[in-house]
Short mmCIF file of C-alpha atoms in Angstrom, two decimals:
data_model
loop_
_atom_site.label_atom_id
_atom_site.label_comp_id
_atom_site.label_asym_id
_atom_site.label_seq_id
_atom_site.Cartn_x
_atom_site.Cartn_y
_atom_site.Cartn_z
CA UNK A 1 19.17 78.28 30.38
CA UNK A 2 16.62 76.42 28.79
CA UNK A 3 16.64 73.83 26.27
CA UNK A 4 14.26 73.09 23.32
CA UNK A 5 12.49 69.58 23.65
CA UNK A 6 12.28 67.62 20.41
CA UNK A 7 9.25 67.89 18.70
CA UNK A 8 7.51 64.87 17.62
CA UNK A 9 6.19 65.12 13.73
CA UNK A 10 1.96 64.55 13.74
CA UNK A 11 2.64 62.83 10.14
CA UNK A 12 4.74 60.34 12.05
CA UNK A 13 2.59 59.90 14.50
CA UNK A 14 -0.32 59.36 11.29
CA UNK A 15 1.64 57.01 9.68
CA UNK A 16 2.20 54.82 12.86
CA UNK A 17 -1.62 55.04 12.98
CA UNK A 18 -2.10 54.26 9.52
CA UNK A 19 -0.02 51.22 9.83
CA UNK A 20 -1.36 49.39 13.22
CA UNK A 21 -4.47 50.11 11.27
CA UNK A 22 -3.36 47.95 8.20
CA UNK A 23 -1.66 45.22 10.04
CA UNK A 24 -5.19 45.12 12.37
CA UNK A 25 -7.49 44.86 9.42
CA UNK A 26 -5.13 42.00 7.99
CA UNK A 27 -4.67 40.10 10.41
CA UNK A 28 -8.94 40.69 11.07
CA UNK A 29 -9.58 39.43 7.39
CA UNK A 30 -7.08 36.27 7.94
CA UNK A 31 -9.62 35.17 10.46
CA UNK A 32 -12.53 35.68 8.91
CA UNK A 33 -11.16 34.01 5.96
CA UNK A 34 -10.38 31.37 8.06
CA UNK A 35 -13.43 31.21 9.58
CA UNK A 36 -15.51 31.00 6.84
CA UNK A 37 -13.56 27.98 5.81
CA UNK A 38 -14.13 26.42 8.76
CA UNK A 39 -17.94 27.38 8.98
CA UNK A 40 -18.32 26.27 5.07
CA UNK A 41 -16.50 22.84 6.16
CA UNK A 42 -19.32 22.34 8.80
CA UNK A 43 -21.79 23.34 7.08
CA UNK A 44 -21.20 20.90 4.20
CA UNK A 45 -20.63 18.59 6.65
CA UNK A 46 -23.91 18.99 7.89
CA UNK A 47 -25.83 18.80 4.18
CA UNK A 48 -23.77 15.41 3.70
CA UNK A 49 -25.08 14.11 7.35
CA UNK A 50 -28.48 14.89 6.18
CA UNK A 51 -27.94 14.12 2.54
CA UNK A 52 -26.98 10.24 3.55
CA UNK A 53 -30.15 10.24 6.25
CA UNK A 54 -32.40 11.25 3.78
CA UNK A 55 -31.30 8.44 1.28
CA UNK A 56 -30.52 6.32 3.51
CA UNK A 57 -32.66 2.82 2.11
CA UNK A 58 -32.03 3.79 -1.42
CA UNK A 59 -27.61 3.14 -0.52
CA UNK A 60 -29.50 -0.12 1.69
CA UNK A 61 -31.06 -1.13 -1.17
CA UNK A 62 -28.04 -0.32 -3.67
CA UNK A 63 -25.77 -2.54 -1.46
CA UNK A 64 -28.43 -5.43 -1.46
CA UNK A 65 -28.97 -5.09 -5.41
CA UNK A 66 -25.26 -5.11 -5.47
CA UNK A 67 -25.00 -8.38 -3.17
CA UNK A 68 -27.33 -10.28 -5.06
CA UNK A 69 -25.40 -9.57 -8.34
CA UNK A 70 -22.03 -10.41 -7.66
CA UNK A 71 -23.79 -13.69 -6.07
CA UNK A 72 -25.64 -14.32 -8.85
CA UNK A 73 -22.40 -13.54 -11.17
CA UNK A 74 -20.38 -16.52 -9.00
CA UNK A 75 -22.69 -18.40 -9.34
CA UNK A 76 -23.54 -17.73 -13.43
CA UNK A 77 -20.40 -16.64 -14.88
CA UNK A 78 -17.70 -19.03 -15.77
CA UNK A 79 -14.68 -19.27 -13.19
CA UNK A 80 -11.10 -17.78 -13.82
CA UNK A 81 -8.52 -20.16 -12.14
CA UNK A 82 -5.25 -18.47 -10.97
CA UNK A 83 -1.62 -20.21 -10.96
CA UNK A 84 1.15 -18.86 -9.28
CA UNK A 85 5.06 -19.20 -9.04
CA UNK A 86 7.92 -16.94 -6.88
CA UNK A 87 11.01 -16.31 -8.36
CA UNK A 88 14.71 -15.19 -7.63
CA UNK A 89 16.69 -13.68 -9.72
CA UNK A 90 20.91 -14.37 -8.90
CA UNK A 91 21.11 -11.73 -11.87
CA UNK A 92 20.06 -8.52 -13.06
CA UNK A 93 17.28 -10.28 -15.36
CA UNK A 94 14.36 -8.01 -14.06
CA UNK A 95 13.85 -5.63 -17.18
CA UNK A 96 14.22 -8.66 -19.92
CA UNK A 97 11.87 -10.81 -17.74
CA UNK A 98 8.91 -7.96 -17.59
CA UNK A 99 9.82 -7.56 -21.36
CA UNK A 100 9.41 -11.07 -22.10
CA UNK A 101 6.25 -11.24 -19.71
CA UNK A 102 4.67 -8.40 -21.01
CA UNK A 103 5.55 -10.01 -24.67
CA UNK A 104 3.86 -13.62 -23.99
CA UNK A 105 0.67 -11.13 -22.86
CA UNK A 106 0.13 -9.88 -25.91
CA UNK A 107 0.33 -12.44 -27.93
CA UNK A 108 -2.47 -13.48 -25.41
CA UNK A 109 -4.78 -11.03 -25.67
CA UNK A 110 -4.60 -11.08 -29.73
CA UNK A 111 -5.10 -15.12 -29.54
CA UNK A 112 -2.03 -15.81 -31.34
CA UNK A 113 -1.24 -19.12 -29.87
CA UNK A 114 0.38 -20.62 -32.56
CA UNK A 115 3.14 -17.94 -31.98
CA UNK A 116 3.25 -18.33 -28.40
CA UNK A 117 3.58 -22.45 -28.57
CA UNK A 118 6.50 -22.08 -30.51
CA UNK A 119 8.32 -19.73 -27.98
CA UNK A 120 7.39 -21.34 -25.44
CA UNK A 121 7.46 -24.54 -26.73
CA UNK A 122 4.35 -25.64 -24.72
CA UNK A 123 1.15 -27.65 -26.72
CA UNK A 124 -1.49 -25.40 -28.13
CA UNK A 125 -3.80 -27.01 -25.22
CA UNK A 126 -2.17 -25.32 -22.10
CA UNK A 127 -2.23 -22.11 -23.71
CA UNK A 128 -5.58 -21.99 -25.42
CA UNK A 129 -7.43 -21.40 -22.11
CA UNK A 130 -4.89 -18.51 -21.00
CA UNK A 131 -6.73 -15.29 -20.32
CA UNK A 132 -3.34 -13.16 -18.88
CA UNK A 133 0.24 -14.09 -17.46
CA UNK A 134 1.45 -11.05 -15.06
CA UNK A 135 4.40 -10.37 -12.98
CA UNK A 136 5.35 -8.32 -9.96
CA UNK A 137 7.46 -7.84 -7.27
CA UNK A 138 6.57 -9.60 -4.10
CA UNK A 139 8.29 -6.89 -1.73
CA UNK A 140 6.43 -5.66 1.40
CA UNK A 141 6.21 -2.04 2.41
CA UNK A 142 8.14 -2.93 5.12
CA UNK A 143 10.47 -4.36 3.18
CA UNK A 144 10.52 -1.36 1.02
CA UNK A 145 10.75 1.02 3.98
CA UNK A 146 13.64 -1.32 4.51
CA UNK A 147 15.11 -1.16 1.18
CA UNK A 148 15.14 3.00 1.22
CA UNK A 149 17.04 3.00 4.68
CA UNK A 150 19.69 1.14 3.31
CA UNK A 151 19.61 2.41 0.09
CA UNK A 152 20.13 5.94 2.18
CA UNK A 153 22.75 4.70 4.02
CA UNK A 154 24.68 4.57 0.90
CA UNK A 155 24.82 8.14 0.33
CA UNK A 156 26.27 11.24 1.16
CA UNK A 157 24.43 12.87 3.90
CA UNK A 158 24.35 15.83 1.56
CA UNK A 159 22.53 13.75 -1.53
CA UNK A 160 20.76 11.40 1.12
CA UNK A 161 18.83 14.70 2.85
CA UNK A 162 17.44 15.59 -0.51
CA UNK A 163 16.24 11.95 -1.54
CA UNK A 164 12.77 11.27 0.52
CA UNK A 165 10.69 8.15 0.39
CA UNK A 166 8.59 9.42 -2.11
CA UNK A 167 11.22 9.89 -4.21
CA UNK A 168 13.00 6.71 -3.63
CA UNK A 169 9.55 5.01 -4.75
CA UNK A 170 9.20 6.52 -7.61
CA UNK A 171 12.40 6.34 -9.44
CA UNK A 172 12.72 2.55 -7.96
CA UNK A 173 11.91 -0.34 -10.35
CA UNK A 174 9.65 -3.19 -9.38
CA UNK A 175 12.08 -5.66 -11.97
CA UNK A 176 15.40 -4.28 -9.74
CA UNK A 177 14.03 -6.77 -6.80
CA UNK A 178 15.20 -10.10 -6.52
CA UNK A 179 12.30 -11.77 -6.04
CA UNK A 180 9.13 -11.87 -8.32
CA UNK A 181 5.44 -13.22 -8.60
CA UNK A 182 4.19 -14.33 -11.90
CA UNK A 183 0.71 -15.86 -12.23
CA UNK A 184 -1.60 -17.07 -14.74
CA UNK A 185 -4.87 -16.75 -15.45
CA UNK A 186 -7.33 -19.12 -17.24
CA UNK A 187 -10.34 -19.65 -18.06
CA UNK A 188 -9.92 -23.75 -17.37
CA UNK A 189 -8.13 -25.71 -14.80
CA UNK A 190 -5.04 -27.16 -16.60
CA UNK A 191 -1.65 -28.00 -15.47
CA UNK A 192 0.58 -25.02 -15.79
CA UNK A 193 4.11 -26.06 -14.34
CA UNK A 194 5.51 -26.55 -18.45
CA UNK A 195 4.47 -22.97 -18.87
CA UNK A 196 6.11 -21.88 -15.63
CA UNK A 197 9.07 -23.89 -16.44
CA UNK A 198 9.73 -22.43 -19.98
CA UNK A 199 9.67 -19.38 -19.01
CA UNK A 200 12.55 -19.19 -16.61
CA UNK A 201 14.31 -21.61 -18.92
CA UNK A 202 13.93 -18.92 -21.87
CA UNK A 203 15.51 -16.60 -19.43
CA UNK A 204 18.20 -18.98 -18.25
CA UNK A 205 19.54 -19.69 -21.24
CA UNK A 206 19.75 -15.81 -22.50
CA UNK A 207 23.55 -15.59 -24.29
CA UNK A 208 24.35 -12.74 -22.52
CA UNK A 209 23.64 -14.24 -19.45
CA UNK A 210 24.99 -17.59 -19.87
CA UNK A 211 27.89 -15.51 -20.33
CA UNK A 212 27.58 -14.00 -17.40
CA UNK A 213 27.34 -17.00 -15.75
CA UNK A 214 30.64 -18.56 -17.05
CA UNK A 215 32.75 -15.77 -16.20
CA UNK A 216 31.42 -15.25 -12.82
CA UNK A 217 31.61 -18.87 -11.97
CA UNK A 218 35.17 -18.87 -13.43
CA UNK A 219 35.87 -16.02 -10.84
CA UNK A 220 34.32 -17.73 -8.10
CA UNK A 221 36.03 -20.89 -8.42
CA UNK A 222 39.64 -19.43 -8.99
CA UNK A 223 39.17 -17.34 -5.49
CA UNK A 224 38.10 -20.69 -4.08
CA UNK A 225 41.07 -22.72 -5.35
CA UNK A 226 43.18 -19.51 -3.84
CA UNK A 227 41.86 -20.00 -0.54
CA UNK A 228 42.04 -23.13 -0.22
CA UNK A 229 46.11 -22.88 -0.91
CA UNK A 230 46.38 -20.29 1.47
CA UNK A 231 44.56 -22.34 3.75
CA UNK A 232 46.66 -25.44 3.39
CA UNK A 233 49.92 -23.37 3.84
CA UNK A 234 48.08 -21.87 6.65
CA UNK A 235 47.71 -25.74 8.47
CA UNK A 236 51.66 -26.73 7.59
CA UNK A 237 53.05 -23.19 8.88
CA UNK A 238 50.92 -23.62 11.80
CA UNK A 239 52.15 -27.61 12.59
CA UNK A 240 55.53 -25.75 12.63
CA UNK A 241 54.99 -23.48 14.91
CA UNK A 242 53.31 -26.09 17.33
CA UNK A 243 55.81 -28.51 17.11
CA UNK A 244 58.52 -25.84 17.76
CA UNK A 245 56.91 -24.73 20.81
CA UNK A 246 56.61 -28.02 22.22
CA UNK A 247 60.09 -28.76 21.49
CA UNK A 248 61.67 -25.56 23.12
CA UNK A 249 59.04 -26.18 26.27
CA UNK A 250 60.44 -30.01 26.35
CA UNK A 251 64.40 -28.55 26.18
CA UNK A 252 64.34 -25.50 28.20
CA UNK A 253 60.91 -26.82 30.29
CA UNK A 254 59.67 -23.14 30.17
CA UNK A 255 56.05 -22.96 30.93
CA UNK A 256 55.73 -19.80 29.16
CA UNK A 257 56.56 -21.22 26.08
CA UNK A 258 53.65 -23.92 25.83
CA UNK A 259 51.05 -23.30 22.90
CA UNK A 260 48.36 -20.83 24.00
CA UNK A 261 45.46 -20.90 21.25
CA UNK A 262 43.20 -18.79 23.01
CA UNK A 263 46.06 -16.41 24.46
CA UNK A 264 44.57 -16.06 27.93
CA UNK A 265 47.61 -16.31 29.70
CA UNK A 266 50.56 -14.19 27.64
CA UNK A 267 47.94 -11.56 27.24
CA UNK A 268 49.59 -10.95 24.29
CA UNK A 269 49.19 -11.93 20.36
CA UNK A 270 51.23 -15.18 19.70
CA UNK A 271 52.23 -15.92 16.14
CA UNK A 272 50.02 -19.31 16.27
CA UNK A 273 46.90 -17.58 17.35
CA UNK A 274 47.36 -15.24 14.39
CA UNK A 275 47.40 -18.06 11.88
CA UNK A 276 44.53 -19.84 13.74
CA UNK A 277 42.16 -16.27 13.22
CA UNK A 278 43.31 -15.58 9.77
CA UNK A 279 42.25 -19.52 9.15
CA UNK A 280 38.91 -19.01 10.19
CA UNK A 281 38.70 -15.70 8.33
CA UNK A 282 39.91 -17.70 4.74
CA UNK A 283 37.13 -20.99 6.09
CA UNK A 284 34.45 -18.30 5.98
CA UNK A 285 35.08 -16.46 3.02
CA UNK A 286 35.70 -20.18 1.70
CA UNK A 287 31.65 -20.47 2.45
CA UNK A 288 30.43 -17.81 1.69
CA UNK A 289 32.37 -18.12 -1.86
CA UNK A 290 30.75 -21.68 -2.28
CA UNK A 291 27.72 -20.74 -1.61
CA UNK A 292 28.05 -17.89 -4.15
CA UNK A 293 28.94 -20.26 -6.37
CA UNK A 294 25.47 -22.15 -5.85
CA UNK A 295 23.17 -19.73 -6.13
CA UNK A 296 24.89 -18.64 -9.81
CA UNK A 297 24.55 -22.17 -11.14
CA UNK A 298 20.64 -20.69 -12.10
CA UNK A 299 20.60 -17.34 -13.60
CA UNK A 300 16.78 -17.56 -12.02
CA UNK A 301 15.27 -19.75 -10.42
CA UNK A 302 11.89 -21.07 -9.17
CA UNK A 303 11.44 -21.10 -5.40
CA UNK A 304 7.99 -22.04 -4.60
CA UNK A 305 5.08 -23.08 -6.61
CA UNK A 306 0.98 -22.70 -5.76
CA UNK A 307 -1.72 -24.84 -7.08
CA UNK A 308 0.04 -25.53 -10.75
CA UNK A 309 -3.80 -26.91 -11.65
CA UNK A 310 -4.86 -23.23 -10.60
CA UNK A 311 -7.23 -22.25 -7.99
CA UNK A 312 -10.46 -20.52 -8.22
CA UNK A 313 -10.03 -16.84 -8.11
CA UNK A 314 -13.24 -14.57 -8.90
CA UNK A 315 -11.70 -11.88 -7.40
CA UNK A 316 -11.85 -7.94 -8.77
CA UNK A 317 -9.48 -4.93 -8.43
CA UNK A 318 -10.77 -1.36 -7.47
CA UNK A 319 -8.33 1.29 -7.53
CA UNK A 320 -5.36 -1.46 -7.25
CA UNK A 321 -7.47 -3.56 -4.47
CA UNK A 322 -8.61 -6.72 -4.88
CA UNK A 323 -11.90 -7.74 -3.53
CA UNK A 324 -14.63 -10.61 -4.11
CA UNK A 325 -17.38 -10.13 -6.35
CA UNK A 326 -20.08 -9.26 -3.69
CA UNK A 327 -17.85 -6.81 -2.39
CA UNK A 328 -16.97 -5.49 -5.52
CA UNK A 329 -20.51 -4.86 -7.20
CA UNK A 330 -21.79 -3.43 -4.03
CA UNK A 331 -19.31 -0.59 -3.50
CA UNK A 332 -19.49 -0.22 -7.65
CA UNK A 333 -24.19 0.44 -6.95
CA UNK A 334 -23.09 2.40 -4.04
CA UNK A 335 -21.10 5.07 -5.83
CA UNK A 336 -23.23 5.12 -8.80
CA UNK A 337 -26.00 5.89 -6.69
CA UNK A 338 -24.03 8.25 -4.84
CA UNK A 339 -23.19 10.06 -7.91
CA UNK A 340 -26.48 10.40 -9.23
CA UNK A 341 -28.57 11.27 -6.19
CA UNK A 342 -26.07 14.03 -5.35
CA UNK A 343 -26.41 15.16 -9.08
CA UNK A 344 -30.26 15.14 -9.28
CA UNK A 345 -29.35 17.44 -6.07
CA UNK A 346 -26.74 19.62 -7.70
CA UNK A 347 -29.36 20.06 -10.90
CA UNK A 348 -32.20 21.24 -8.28
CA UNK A 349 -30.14 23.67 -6.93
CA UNK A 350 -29.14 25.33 -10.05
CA UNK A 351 -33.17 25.55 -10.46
CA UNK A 352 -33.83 27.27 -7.46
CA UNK A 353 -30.65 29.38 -8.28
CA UNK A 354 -32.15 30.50 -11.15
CA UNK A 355 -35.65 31.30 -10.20
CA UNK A 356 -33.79 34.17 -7.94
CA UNK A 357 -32.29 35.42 -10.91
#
């Protein structure tokens, strides 16, 4: 008895064709597509190589040209002198102190010094010579790399997967960091330590921070003067237990009994050596309340000072770098030159371009 094989459909059979077919010619113009890339990346590439060979002396002579200025611009222009202070903040004074920064700045750059001697109550001669007074933070990108790790830390593992450092830079403030960099810059050397001075002091004595001040001082102190009870109830309990000991080790002469401080031989807690860690526990948190205390006797303070005279600085920023003149003037020829070279290039292309029109 014979059976009937299946029968395979052609149009199947076409459409299994049809489709290696597509996926073949895809997959064939992903490659070329890639290719060409690639080949277009070399070959420009290439133009560039040749491009910078064949003007090579006129970027040599750009650079020189752009030398000689910036030399001749030290030497002919007058000099901007740069002061300097570092600050810490003990309070969350960040945003009013870039407010009252950026404030003092403005009334420097509209010359209104009459305005800015009264509020900062500084002679009209240290401030006439003022050209800016800026602030920022003085964190490191390591320290910032160390900032986002704890700041991570802090959060749900959920929340903290979704938050990258990118992130975490952009939505962080420079004003949140403790410590700060403002400088001034003028156009003579004067003494600048009054204007330094009365600026943290216009900060320092803020109402709302003064107020601040009091009622975490007021805090402070009361925790203090609550340790230092517990602590002296701490000494007379222990002198009690000591002189109990020794008195049931003198009547019953039990070895066991003697006082055991560092409770290597009971192997065991002893009431004494309880009181003993729970006093050191109360003489640290005693310290580091005092020194608490300390740091909020300044709502900010000033913790290092440079050159209050001011020090030369003919220095120029470039996309947020600073650099000296020589430098600065050279890369500035350099890219103009860049810039129109490759544009007298770009405009006889289009001409050829066109001719084949």
């Amino acid at each position: 008895m014979s059976k009937d094989l299946p029968q395979q459909n052609p149009s199947e059979e076409v459409d299994l064709g049809q489709l290696f077919k597509l996926i073949g010619n895809a997959f064939d113009r992903f490659f070329k597509f890639i290719g060409s890339i690639l080949n277009s990346l070399f070959l420009a590439f290439v133009w560039i190589v040749f491009f910078l060979k064949k003007h090579f002396i006129k970027f040599i002579i750009a650079g020189i040209v752009g030398v000689a200025l910036g030399i001749l611009l030290e030497k002919t222009s007058e000099p901007v002198y740069k002061s300097y202070i570092t600050v810490k903040q003990n309070y969350n004074t960040g945003e009013n102190l870039y407010n009252a920064i950026s404030y003092y700045n403005d009334l420097v750059e509209q010359q209104d010094i009459s305005t800015l001697e009264s509020v900062l109550g500084v002679e009209q001669d240290a401030l006439s010579s003022i050209d800016k007074i800026e602030i920022e933070s003085t964190l490191s990108e390591n320290q910032k790399i160390q900032a986002y790790d704890a700041y991570i830390k802090t959060l749900d593992s959920t929340v903290a997967s979704t938050i990258d450092y990118e992130s975490f830079l952009k939505n962080d403030k420079d004003y949140n960091h403790r410590y700060q960099q403002i400088t001034i810059k003028a156009k003579e050397r004067n003494s600048f330590s009054a204007v330094f001075n009365n600026i943290i002091e216009n900060i320092n004595s803020n109402p709302y921070f003064k107020r601040e001040q009091e009622k975490d001082i007021k805090a402070l102190n009361e925790q203090a003067l609550a340790i230092n009870r517990s602590l002296i109830k701490s000494d007379t309990l222990l002198n009690v237990y000591q002189k109990a000991i020794i008195k049931a080790a003198e009547n019953n002469n039990n070895s066991q009994a003697r006082i055991t401080i560092d409770n290597k031989d009971t192997g065991s807690s002893t009431k004494e050596f309880e009181l003993y860690s729970k006093d050191l526990e109360l003489r640290e948190k005693l310290v580091e309340i005092e020194r608490n205390i300390a740091d909020k006797q300044h709502i900010i303070e000033i913790t290092s000072s440079k050159q209050d005279s001011g020090s030369i600085d003919n220095s120029k920023e470039l996309l947020g770098k600073s650099m000296g003149l020589k430098s600065y003037y050279a890369l500035i020829l350099l890219t103009l030159t860049f810039l129109v070279l490759i544009g007298l290039e770009f405009i006889k292309f289009l001409g050829r371009y066109k001719d084949k029109i």
